Coordinates of C-alpha atoms and ligand atoms in Angstrom, one line a residue:
Chain A
M1 CA 67.7 44.7 77.6
N2 CA 71.2 43.1 77.5
N3 CA 72.3 45.6 80.1
K4 CA 69.8 44.3 82.6
R5 CA 72.1 41.3 83.3
S6 CA 75.2 43.4 84.0
Q7 CA 73.1 45.7 86.1
I8 CA 71.9 42.9 88.3
V9 CA 75.5 41.7 88.5
S10 CA 76.8 45.0 89.8
F11 CA 74.0 45.5 92.3
S12 CA 74.4 42.0 93.6
I13 CA 78.2 42.4 94.0
I14 CA 77.7 45.4 96.1
I15 CA 74.8 44.1 98.2
I16 CA 76.5 40.7 98.9
L17 CA 79.8 42.2 99.7
Y18 CA 78.0 44.6 102.0
A19 CA 76.3 41.8 103.8
V20 CA 79.4 39.8 104.2
L21 CA 81.6 42.7 105.3
E22 CA 78.9 43.9 107.7
I23 CA 78.7 40.5 109.4
L24 CA 82.5 40.3 109.6
L25 CA 82.6 43.8 111.0
K26 CA 79.9 43.1 113.6
T27 CA 81.5 39.8 114.7
G28 CA 84.9 41.5 115.0
N29 CA 86.4 39.4 112.3
L30 CA 87.7 42.2 110.1
S31 CA 91.2 43.6 110.7
S32 CA 91.3 47.2 111.6
L33 CA 93.3 47.9 108.4
F34 CA 90.4 46.5 106.3
S35 CA 87.7 48.1 108.2
S36 CA 89.4 51.5 107.7
L37 CA 89.3 50.9 103.9
L38 CA 85.6 50.3 103.7
I39 CA 84.3 53.9 103.5
P40 CA 87.1 55.2 101.3
V41 CA 86.5 52.3 98.8
C42 CA 82.8 53.3 98.6
C43 CA 83.8 56.9 98.0
Y44 CA 86.3 55.9 95.2
M45 CA 83.6 53.7 93.7
A46 CA 81.1 56.5 93.6
A47 CA 83.6 59.0 92.1
A48 CA 84.7 56.4 89.6
I49 CA 81.1 55.6 88.5
G50 CA 80.6 59.3 87.9
L51 CA 83.9 59.5 86.0
N52 CA 83.0 56.5 83.9
L53 CA 79.9 58.4 82.7
N54 CA 82.1 61.4 81.8
V55 CA 85.0 59.5 80.3
G56 CA 83.6 56.2 79.2
I57 CA 80.1 57.0 78.1
S58 CA 80.5 60.7 77.1
G59 CA 84.1 60.2 75.9
E60 CA 85.7 63.3 77.4
L61 CA 88.9 63.1 79.4
N62 CA 88.7 64.5 82.9
L63 CA 91.8 64.7 85.0
G64 CA 90.4 66.6 87.9
Q65 CA 88.0 64.3 89.7
A66 CA 90.1 64.8 92.9
G67 CA 89.3 68.5 92.7
F68 CA 85.6 67.8 92.8
M69 CA 86.0 65.4 95.7
S70 CA 88.0 68.1 97.5
I71 CA 85.2 70.6 97.1
G72 CA 82.7 68.1 98.3
A73 CA 84.9 67.0 101.2
F74 CA 85.7 70.4 102.7
T75 CA 82.2 71.7 102.0
G76 CA 80.7 68.7 103.7
I77 CA 83.0 69.1 106.7
C78 CA 82.1 72.7 107.0
V79 CA 78.4 72.1 106.6
S80 CA 78.5 69.3 109.2
G81 CA 80.5 71.5 111.6
M82 CA 78.1 74.5 111.1
L83 CA 75.1 72.3 111.7
S84 CA 76.5 70.4 114.7
G85 CA 74.8 72.7 117.2
V86 CA 71.5 72.7 115.2
I87 CA 71.0 69.2 114.0
S88 CA 72.1 66.5 116.5
N89 CA 71.1 63.6 114.3
G90 CA 74.3 62.5 112.6
V91 CA 72.5 60.8 109.6
I92 CA 70.6 63.9 108.7
R93 CA 73.7 66.0 109.0
L94 CA 75.7 63.6 106.8
V95 CA 73.0 63.5 104.1
T96 CA 72.8 67.3 104.2
A97 CA 76.5 67.7 104.0
M98 CA 76.7 65.3 101.1
I99 CA 73.9 67.0 99.2
V100 CA 75.6 70.5 99.7
G101 CA 78.9 69.0 98.7
M102 CA 77.3 67.5 95.6
I103 CA 75.6 70.7 94.6
L104 CA 78.7 72.9 95.0
A105 CA 80.9 70.4 93.0
G106 CA 78.2 70.4 90.4
V107 CA 78.2 74.2 90.2
F108 CA 81.9 74.2 89.7
G109 CA 81.4 71.6 87.0
I110 CA 79.0 73.9 85.2
L111 CA 81.4 76.8 85.5
I112 CA 84.2 74.8 84.0
G113 CA 82.0 73.1 81.4
I114 CA 80.5 76.2 79.9
P115 CA 83.7 77.5 78.2
T116 CA 85.3 74.1 77.7
L117 CA 82.8 71.7 76.3
K118 CA 81.8 74.0 73.4
L119 CA 85.1 73.1 71.9
S120 CA 85.9 69.6 70.5
G121 CA 89.2 68.2 71.4
D122 CA 91.0 67.5 74.7
Y123 CA 90.4 70.9 76.2
L124 CA 88.5 69.4 79.1
A125 CA 91.5 67.3 80.1
I126 CA 93.7 70.4 80.3
V127 CA 91.2 72.5 82.1
T128 CA 90.3 69.9 84.7
L129 CA 93.9 69.2 85.3
A130 CA 94.5 72.8 86.1
F131 CA 91.3 73.0 88.1
G132 CA 92.4 70.1 90.4
E133 CA 95.6 71.9 91.2
I134 CA 93.9 75.3 91.7
I135 CA 91.4 73.8 94.1
K136 CA 94.2 72.2 96.0
S137 CA 96.2 75.4 96.5
L138 CA 93.0 77.4 97.2
V139 CA 92.0 75.1 100.0
T140 CA 95.6 74.8 101.3
N141 CA 95.5 78.6 101.8
L142 CA 92.0 78.9 103.1
Y143 CA 91.3 79.7 106.7
L144 CA 87.6 79.5 107.7
G145 CA 86.1 80.0 111.1
M146 CA 82.6 80.4 112.5
D147 CA 81.2 82.2 115.5
S148 CA 77.9 83.6 116.6
R149 CA 78.3 86.4 114.1
G150 CA 78.6 84.0 111.2
L151 CA 81.4 82.8 108.9
H152 CA 84.8 84.4 108.6
F153 CA 87.4 83.5 106.0
S154 CA 90.9 84.6 105.0
F155 CA 93.7 83.5 102.8
V156 CA 96.3 84.7 105.4
Q157 CA 97.1 82.6 108.4
N158 CA 95.7 83.7 111.8
K159 CA 93.8 86.6 110.2
V160 CA 90.5 85.0 111.2
S161 CA 89.6 86.4 114.6
L162 CA 86.8 84.7 116.3
E163 CA 84.7 85.5 119.3
P164 CA 85.1 83.3 122.3
G165 CA 83.2 80.0 121.6
G166 CA 83.8 80.3 117.9
K167 CA 85.7 77.5 116.1
M168 CA 87.9 77.1 113.1
L169 CA 86.5 74.9 110.3
L170 CA 89.5 75.0 107.9
N171 CA 93.1 75.6 108.9
G172 CA 95.0 76.1 105.7
A173 CA 97.4 73.4 104.9
M174 CA 96.3 71.4 107.9
G175 CA 92.9 71.3 106.5
A176 CA 90.1 70.2 108.7
T177 CA 90.8 69.0 112.2
G178 CA 88.6 67.6 114.9
T179 CA 85.9 66.6 112.5
E180 CA 83.1 64.6 114.0
R181 CA 83.2 61.2 112.1
I182 CA 79.6 60.8 111.1
A183 CA 80.2 58.8 107.9
S184 CA 79.4 55.2 107.9
F185 CA 80.0 52.1 105.7
T186 CA 76.2 51.8 105.2
A187 CA 76.0 55.3 103.9
G188 CA 78.9 54.6 101.5
V189 CA 77.1 51.5 100.2
I190 CA 73.9 53.4 99.7
L191 CA 75.8 56.2 97.9
V192 CA 77.3 53.6 95.5
L193 CA 73.9 52.0 94.9
I194 CA 72.3 55.4 94.2
C195 CA 75.1 56.4 91.8
L196 CA 74.8 53.1 90.0
A197 CA 71.1 53.3 89.6
F198 CA 71.3 56.9 88.5
V199 CA 73.9 56.2 85.8
Y200 CA 72.2 53.0 84.6
N201 CA 68.8 54.7 84.4
L202 CA 70.2 57.8 82.8
M203 CA 72.0 55.7 80.2
D204 CA 68.8 54.0 79.3
S205 CA 66.9 57.2 78.5
G206 CA 66.9 59.9 75.9
S207 CA 69.7 61.8 77.5
G208 CA 71.8 58.7 77.8
R209 CA 71.4 58.0 74.1
A210 CA 72.2 61.6 73.3
I211 CA 75.4 61.4 75.4
M212 CA 76.5 58.2 73.6
A213 CA 75.5 59.7 70.2
A214 CA 77.5 62.8 70.8
R215 CA 80.5 60.7 71.8
D216 CA 80.3 58.4 68.7
N217 CA 79.8 61.1 66.1
R218 CA 79.5 64.8 66.9
I219 CA 78.3 65.9 63.4
A220 CA 75.7 63.2 63.1
A221 CA 74.4 63.9 66.6
S222 CA 73.9 67.6 65.7
S223 CA 72.3 66.6 62.4
I224 CA 69.5 64.7 64.3
G225 CA 68.9 67.6 66.7
I226 CA 71.1 66.6 69.6
D227 CA 72.7 69.6 71.4
V228 CA 76.2 68.1 71.8
T229 CA 77.5 70.7 74.3
R230 CA 74.5 70.2 76.5
T231 CA 74.8 66.5 76.6
K232 CA 78.5 66.6 77.3
M233 CA 77.7 69.1 80.1
L234 CA 75.2 66.8 81.6
A235 CA 77.6 63.9 81.9
F236 CA 80.4 66.1 83.2
V237 CA 78.2 67.8 85.9
V238 CA 76.7 64.5 87.0
S239 CA 80.3 63.2 87.3
A240 CA 81.3 66.2 89.3
G241 CA 78.3 66.0 91.6
M242 CA 78.9 62.3 92.3
A243 CA 82.6 63.2 93.2
G244 CA 81.3 65.9 95.4
A245 CA 78.9 63.7 97.4
A246 CA 81.7 61.0 97.6
G247 CA 84.1 63.6 98.8
A248 CA 81.8 64.8 101.5
L249 CA 81.4 61.2 102.8
Y250 CA 85.1 60.7 102.6
G251 CA 85.8 63.9 104.5
L252 CA 83.4 63.0 107.3
S253 CA 85.0 59.7 107.8
F254 CA 88.3 61.1 109.1
S255 CA 88.9 63.3 112.1
T256 CA 91.6 65.2 110.3
L257 CA 91.9 65.7 106.5
E258 CA 94.5 67.6 104.7
P259 CA 93.8 69.3 101.3
R260 CA 96.9 67.7 99.7
K261 CA 95.1 64.3 100.0
F262 CA 93.1 65.4 96.9
D263 CA 96.0 65.7 94.5
F264 CA 96.7 64.8 90.9
N265 CA 97.6 61.3 91.9
L266 CA 94.1 60.7 93.3
S267 CA 92.5 62.0 90.0
I268 CA 94.7 59.6 88.1
M269 CA 94.0 56.7 90.4
I270 CA 90.3 57.1 89.9
L271 CA 90.8 57.4 86.2
V272 CA 92.8 54.1 86.4
Y273 CA 89.9 52.4 88.0
V274 CA 87.6 53.5 85.2
V275 CA 90.0 52.6 82.4
L276 CA 91.0 49.2 83.8
G277 CA 87.4 48.4 84.6
G278 CA 86.5 49.2 81.0
L279 CA 85.2 52.4 79.6
G280 CA 81.4 52.5 80.0
N281 CA 81.5 49.3 82.1
M282 CA 80.2 50.1 85.5
T283 CA 80.6 46.5 86.9
G284 CA 84.2 46.6 85.8
T285 CA 84.7 49.9 87.5
L286 CA 83.4 48.5 90.8
I287 CA 85.6 45.5 90.6
A288 CA 88.7 47.4 89.5
T289 CA 88.3 49.9 92.4
M290 CA 87.8 47.1 94.9
L291 CA 90.8 45.1 93.7
L292 CA 93.1 48.0 93.3
V293 CA 92.5 49.5 96.7
T294 CA 92.5 46.2 98.7
L295 CA 95.1 44.2 96.7
P296 CA 98.2 46.1 97.9
Q297 CA 97.0 45.5 101.4
M298 CA 96.2 41.9 100.9
L299 CA 99.6 41.2 99.3
R300 CA 101.5 42.9 102.1
G301 CA 102.6 39.5 103.5
L302 CA 104.1 38.4 100.2
S303 CA 106.5 41.3 100.1
D304 CA 108.7 39.8 97.3
F305 CA 105.9 38.9 95.0
R306 CA 103.6 41.8 95.8
M307 CA 104.4 44.1 92.9
L308 CA 104.6 41.1 90.5
I309 CA 101.1 39.9 91.4
Y310 CA 99.8 43.4 91.4
A311 CA 101.1 43.9 87.9
I312 CA 99.8 40.6 86.7
V313 CA 96.3 41.5 88.0
L314 CA 96.5 44.9 86.3
I315 CA 97.4 43.4 83.0
A316 CA 94.9 40.6 83.2
M317 CA 92.1 43.0 84.1
M318 CA 93.0 45.3 81.2
L319 CA 93.0 42.4 78.8
I320 CA 89.7 41.1 80.0
T321 CA 87.8 44.4 80.1
N322 CA 89.2 46.2 77.2
N323 CA 90.0 43.5 74.7
E324 CA 88.2 43.7 71.4
K325 CA 88.2 39.9 71.1
V326 CA 86.7 39.5 74.5
K327 CA 84.1 42.1 73.7
I328 CA 83.2 40.3 70.4
F329 CA 83.0 37.0 72.3
I330 CA 80.6 38.5 74.9
E331 CA 78.5 40.0 72.1
K332 CA 78.3 36.6 70.4
M333 CA 77.3 34.9 73.6
R334 CA 74.7 37.5 74.1
L335 CA 73.2 37.0 70.7
R336 CA 73.2 33.3 71.0
R337 CA 71.4 33.5 74.3
K338 CA 68.9 35.8 72.7
E339 CA 68.3 33.5 69.8
K340 CA 67.8 30.6 72.1
G341 CA 65.3 32.7 74.1
A342 CA 63.4 33.6 70.9
G343 CA 63.4 30.0 69.8
N344 CA 61.9 28.8 73.0
G345 CA 59.3 31.5 72.8
E346 CA 58.0 30.1 69.5
N347 CA 57.7 26.5 70.6
Chain B
M1 CA 53.1 67.5 43.7
G2 CA 51.4 70.6 42.3
K3 CA 53.7 73.5 41.5
T4 CA 51.1 75.8 42.9
D5 CA 52.1 74.8 46.5
D6 CA 54.5 77.0 48.4
P7 CA 58.0 75.5 48.0
V8 CA 59.5 73.7 51.0
L9 CA 62.9 74.9 50.2
K10 CA 63.9 78.0 48.3
V11 CA 67.6 78.6 47.9
E12 CA 68.9 81.7 46.1
G13 CA 72.4 82.9 45.3
L14 CA 74.0 80.4 47.7
G15 CA 77.8 80.4 47.8
I16 CA 80.8 79.5 50.0
D17 CA 84.5 80.2 49.9
F18 CA 87.1 78.1 51.6
G19 CA 90.1 80.4 51.8
G20 CA 90.7 81.4 48.2
L21 CA 88.6 78.5 46.7
T22 CA 85.0 79.1 45.8
A23 CA 83.5 75.7 46.3
V24 CA 79.9 76.7 45.5
N25 CA 78.7 79.9 43.8
D26 CA 75.3 81.4 42.9
F27 CA 73.5 78.2 43.6
S28 CA 69.7 78.4 43.4
L29 CA 67.2 75.6 43.9
T30 CA 63.5 75.3 44.6
V31 CA 62.0 72.1 46.0
Y32 CA 58.2 71.6 46.3
P33 CA 56.3 69.5 48.7
N34 CA 56.4 65.8 48.0
E35 CA 59.0 66.2 45.3
I36 CA 62.0 63.9 44.8
R37 CA 64.8 66.1 43.4
G38 CA 68.1 64.9 42.2
L39 CA 71.4 66.7 42.6
I40 CA 74.1 65.4 40.3
G41 CA 77.5 66.5 39.0
P42 CA 81.0 65.3 38.6
N43 CA 83.3 64.6 41.6
G44 CA 84.2 67.8 43.5
A45 CA 81.4 69.8 41.9
G46 CA 80.2 71.0 45.3
K47 CA 77.1 68.7 45.9
T48 CA 78.0 67.7 49.5
T49 CA 79.0 71.3 50.2
V50 CA 75.5 72.3 49.3
F51 CA 74.1 69.8 51.8
N52 CA 76.5 71.0 54.4
M53 CA 75.3 74.6 53.9
L54 CA 71.6 73.6 54.0
T55 CA 72.2 71.8 57.3
K56 CA 74.5 74.5 58.7
V57 CA 77.6 72.3 59.0
Y58 CA 79.1 75.2 57.0
D59 CA 77.9 78.8 57.2
P60 CA 77.3 80.0 53.7
S61 CA 79.3 83.0 52.6
R62 CA 76.5 84.4 50.4
G63 CA 72.9 83.8 49.6
T64 CA 69.6 82.9 51.3
I65 CA 68.0 79.6 52.3
I66 CA 64.3 79.8 53.0
F67 CA 63.0 76.6 54.5
D68 CA 59.3 76.1 55.1
G69 CA 58.8 79.8 54.7
K70 CA 61.4 80.8 57.2
D71 CA 64.9 82.3 56.6
T72 CA 67.4 79.9 58.1
S73 CA 70.3 82.4 58.5
G74 CA 71.5 82.3 62.1
M75 CA 70.1 78.9 62.7
T76 CA 72.4 76.2 64.1
E77 CA 72.7 72.5 63.0
V78 CA 70.4 71.5 65.8
E79 CA 67.8 74.2 65.0
I80 CA 67.8 73.3 61.3
N81 CA 67.0 69.7 62.2
R82 CA 64.2 70.7 64.7
A83 CA 62.8 72.9 61.9
G84 CA 62.5 69.8 59.7
I85 CA 65.6 69.1 57.6
A86 CA 67.3 65.7 58.1
R87 CA 70.2 64.1 56.2
T88 CA 72.4 61.2 55.6
F89 CA 76.2 61.4 55.0
Q90 CA 78.3 60.4 52.1
N91 CA 80.9 58.9 54.4
I92 CA 78.5 57.0 56.7
R93 CA 78.3 58.6 60.2
L94 CA 76.5 56.2 62.4
F95 CA 76.8 55.9 66.2
S96 CA 78.8 52.7 65.7
G97 CA 79.0 51.9 69.5
M98 CA 75.3 52.0 69.9
T99 CA 72.7 49.4 68.8
V100 CA 70.7 49.7 65.6
L101 CA 67.6 50.4 67.7
D102 CA 69.4 53.1 69.8
N103 CA 70.6 54.8 66.6
V104 CA 67.0 55.3 65.6
R105 CA 65.8 56.2 69.1
A106 CA 68.5 58.8 69.3
G107 CA 66.8 60.5 66.4
M108 CA 63.6 60.9 68.4
N109 CA 65.1 63.0 71.2
G110 CA 63.3 66.0 69.9
V111 CA 59.9 64.7 71.0
I112 CA 60.9 63.8 74.5
T113 CA 59.2 65.9 77.2
Y114 CA 60.1 63.9 80.3
G115 CA 63.0 65.3 82.3
N116 CA 66.2 63.6 83.4
L117 CA 64.8 63.2 86.9
S118 CA 61.7 61.3 85.6
A119 CA 64.1 59.1 83.6
V120 CA 66.3 58.4 86.6
L121 CA 63.3 57.6 88.8
R122 CA 61.5 55.7 86.0
L123 CA 58.3 57.8 86.5
P124 CA 55.2 56.9 84.5
S125 CA 55.7 59.9 82.1
F126 CA 59.1 58.4 81.2
R127 CA 57.8 54.8 80.8
K128 CA 54.9 55.9 78.6
Q129 CA 57.0 58.0 76.3
E130 CA 59.8 55.5 76.1
K131 CA 57.3 52.9 75.1
E132 CA 56.0 55.1 72.3
I133 CA 59.5 55.9 71.1
R134 CA 60.4 52.3 71.0
E135 CA 57.3 51.3 69.1
R136 CA 57.8 54.1 66.5
S137 CA 61.5 53.2 66.2
V138 CA 60.7 49.5 65.6
E139 CA 58.2 50.6 63.0
L140 CA 60.8 52.6 61.2
L141 CA 63.3 49.8 61.4
E142 CA 60.7 47.5 59.8
I143 CA 60.2 49.9 56.9
F144 CA 63.9 50.0 56.3
G145 CA 64.3 46.2 56.6
L146 CA 66.4 46.4 59.8
K147 CA 64.0 45.1 62.4
D148 CA 65.8 41.7 62.8
D149 CA 69.1 43.5 63.4
M150 CA 67.9 46.0 65.9
D151 CA 70.0 44.6 68.8
L152 CA 73.2 44.5 66.7
L153 CA 75.8 47.3 67.1
A154 CA 75.4 49.7 64.2
G155 CA 79.1 49.4 63.4
N156 CA 78.7 45.6 62.8
L157 CA 76.1 46.0 60.1
P158 CA 76.9 45.3 56.5
Y159 CA 77.5 48.4 54.4
G160 CA 74.2 48.5 52.6
A161 CA 72.3 48.1 55.9
Q162 CA 74.4 51.0 57.4
R163 CA 73.1 53.3 54.6
R164 CA 69.6 52.2 55.3
L165 CA 70.0 52.8 59.0
E166 CA 71.2 56.3 58.4
M167 CA 68.0 56.9 56.5
A168 CA 65.9 55.4 59.3
R169 CA 67.7 57.6 61.8
A170 CA 67.2 60.7 59.8
M171 CA 63.5 59.8 59.4
A172 CA 63.2 59.4 63.1
T173 CA 63.5 63.1 63.5
G174 CA 60.3 63.6 61.6
P175 CA 61.6 65.8 58.8
K176 CA 59.7 67.6 56.0
L177 CA 62.8 67.5 53.8
L178 CA 65.2 64.6 53.6
L179 CA 68.7 65.1 52.2
L180 CA 70.4 61.9 51.0
D181 CA 74.0 62.0 50.1
E182 CA 74.8 59.1 47.7
P183 CA 72.4 56.6 49.4
A184 CA 73.3 53.9 46.8
A185 CA 77.0 54.2 47.1
G186 CA 78.5 50.7 47.7
M187 CA 75.3 48.9 47.1
N188 CA 74.8 46.1 44.6
P189 CA 72.2 46.4 41.8
Q190 CA 69.6 44.5 43.7
E191 CA 70.1 46.6 46.8
T192 CA 69.9 49.7 44.7
E193 CA 66.6 48.5 43.2
E194 CA 65.2 48.0 46.7
L195 CA 66.5 51.4 47.8
M196 CA 64.6 53.1 45.0
D197 CA 61.4 51.5 46.2
M198 CA 62.2 52.5 49.7
V199 CA 62.8 56.1 48.8
R200 CA 59.5 56.3 46.9
S201 CA 57.6 54.6 49.6
I202 CA 58.8 56.8 52.4
R203 CA 58.1 59.9 50.4
D204 CA 54.5 58.7 50.0
R205 CA 54.1 57.4 53.5
F206 CA 55.5 60.4 55.3
D207 CA 54.6 63.0 52.8
I208 CA 58.0 64.5 52.6
S209 CA 60.3 66.1 50.0
I210 CA 63.6 64.4 49.2
L211 CA 66.7 65.9 47.7
L212 CA 69.2 63.3 46.7
I213 CA 72.8 63.3 45.5
E214 CA 73.7 60.2 43.5
H215 CA 76.2 59.0 40.9
D216 CA 74.1 56.0 39.9
M217 CA 72.3 57.4 36.9
Q218 CA 69.8 54.6 36.7
L219 CA 68.6 55.5 40.2
V220 CA 68.5 59.2 39.6
M221 CA 66.7 59.0 36.3
G222 CA 64.4 56.4 37.7
I223 CA 63.0 58.2 40.7
C224 CA 63.7 61.9 40.4
E225 CA 61.0 64.1 39.0
K226 CA 63.5 66.9 38.4
I227 CA 67.3 67.0 38.4
T228 CA 69.7 69.8 39.1
V229 CA 73.2 69.5 37.6
L230 CA 76.1 71.1 39.4
N231 CA 79.5 71.7 37.8
Y232 CA 82.4 73.6 39.3
G233 CA 80.1 74.8 42.1
M234 CA 77.6 76.3 39.7
V235 CA 74.2 75.1 38.4
L236 CA 74.9 73.8 34.9
S237 CA 71.4 72.7 34.1
E238 CA 68.0 71.9 35.5
G239 CA 65.2 69.8 34.2
T240 CA 63.4 66.5 33.9
P241 CA 65.5 63.3 33.5
S242 CA 65.0 63.2 29.8
E243 CA 65.8 66.9 29.4
I244 CA 69.0 66.4 31.4
Q245 CA 70.0 63.2 29.5
N246 CA 69.8 65.1 26.3
D247 CA 71.4 68.3 27.4
P248 CA 74.7 68.7 25.4
Q249 CA 76.3 70.8 28.2
V250 CA 75.6 68.0 30.7
I251 CA 77.0 65.4 28.4
K252 CA 80.1 67.4 27.9
A253 CA 80.6 68.0 31.6
Y254 CA 80.3 64.3 32.3
L255 CA 82.3 62.9 29.4
G256 CA 84.9 65.7 29.7
D257 CA 86.4 67.4 26.7
Ligands
LIG401 N1 85.9 72.1 54.5 C1 86.5 72.3 53.3 N2 87.6 73.1 53.2 C2 88.1 73.3 52.0 N3 87.7 72.9 50.8 C3 86.5 72.1 50.9 C4 85.9 71.8 52.1 N4 84.8 71.1 51.8 C5 84.7 71.0 50.5 N5 85.8 71.6 49.9 C6 86.1 71.6 48.5 O1 84.9 72.0 47.8 C7 84.8 71.3 46.6 C8 83.4 70.6 46.5 O2 83.5 69.4 47.4 P1 82.2 68.5 47.6 O3 82.6 67.6 48.6 O4 81.0 69.4 47.9 O5 82.1 67.8 46.2 P2 81.0 66.7 45.8 O6 80.2 67.3 44.6 O7 80.2 66.3 46.9 O8 82.0 65.6 45.2 P3 81.8 64.0 45.3 O9 80.9 63.6 44.2 O10 83.2 63.5 45.1 O11 81.3 63.7 46.7 C9 86.0 70.4 46.5 O12 86.9 71.0 45.7 C10 86.4 70.3 47.9 O13 87.8 70.1 48.0
LIG402 MG1 80.0 64.5 48.0

């Protein structure tokens, strides 16, 4: 029940911010720099929420979230491009692209998880690290085109010969070009809300308890009939799927997108949002993502103090969200409130 | 309690080697329904190792384990629990980052039939089953005297309460056989006294068999109908408390020579 409060906080933050930003946007009071950040921030948030389930709640280190975003992004772009003649409604196309991106990223998650999650130890970190790099070089070398005969792909430049009227969907290192930008801020906010609700509700269910039990004590979890590999797999695949959907939205918000955008740095950046926001703390993840993406831009004017302030915010956030003393304090406050509540009930 | 019943557990010739070391050898044990059986022996005798083999944490090198009429060879830890063996650990293994209530609820995952999608969408099937699980968990916490602490993190409980929570969690899986590894370790005499009543009352209430390892002789002699003594990985003696207390071999093993 204690989680209810933090859940309400995180939903409120998103909805209020959305309302404010949307008004600023509609009245033309948002700088173009800021408005260009809106959709990416939503995408990072969704990917970070998923990753927090995987890293914070399930306790496995995942260094390849960018790889799953990449799969989602380029799958999404291709799906949208392929459907552009069939479905004219941008929203339906966007949703379809995000769902396909999510599913494909999830399938890759299963393929990676099967051999890796059986083992205890940091194998997932190593494998996802390699996975991110492999996906990047695969997409960097992938040429994919479509014409009336269907899809054609090659890993060699200019080997894709298309009929007149056909179009290239992916162009190797150049990635996707001429993408129709069907993503919207509203879609981003809805994605974040869905991911939040999904993770909160999953955590407060049998599977959520199994995931946490397997994290806290593998042997004890097995002794009460919890299939540790399966629960770790669930967290990992959900995380991958959320990154996939986020990636698709991200990809469809730019007219051009290069595969190298989804590199190791991005994986680490999302991991930083999760760690700084607090492992298992979804509200913290949201705030960390928001601050860390927008802060460097906001501080641009104060060039001399920029890095200093940035560093101070980072340290402050780490202390607040991950500090044992702060956690104990919050726990105490919670119990006190509860006791008060119970006392009132009796009177 | 009748010996005419089929045994719940029938172990024969059980043994395990760790490299060159034979930790347990030719261990046999028969436990009947509703029995409270003690397993004692000096430090390092192999008692915990027997539990680890019964629950498949270790795969036995030799011997058979028949539980509830079924051969358990090839079963995993998870399957053993689903079949009806639950345990506690000598070095407490709680889910310390979870609440006391959630520790017990985690033990009830085996009965859940709703899918993850119903959970995420909070469908009626989910709500109904979660309500039942919560009610049953609170009931168990009440039996083990932990109801008032159910919102605390398990890791913040005092030692004795942690041991009781491990028992409650094991009971949440609905076992036929409960294995307790030194349940009274670290408890004061009063807590030990309460624990003995608790062990008896859950045996009666849930109609289960209990196999317990314990160094506290007052506890073992007080609640076990029969005791098996292990020494150097082998069964040294078996009998009623008074038979064991007067067995010269047992006395020698304990006092040393
Ligand atoms: N995984 C293992 N690898 C190697 N040796 C082991 C392993 N587990 C147990 N042993 C050895 O097996 C022997 C029996 O250990 P066990 O823990 O079963 O004793 P115990 O009877 O439970 O003792 P205590 O009363 O101290 O708990 C010991 O010599 C121990 O070192
Ligand atoms: Mg032991």
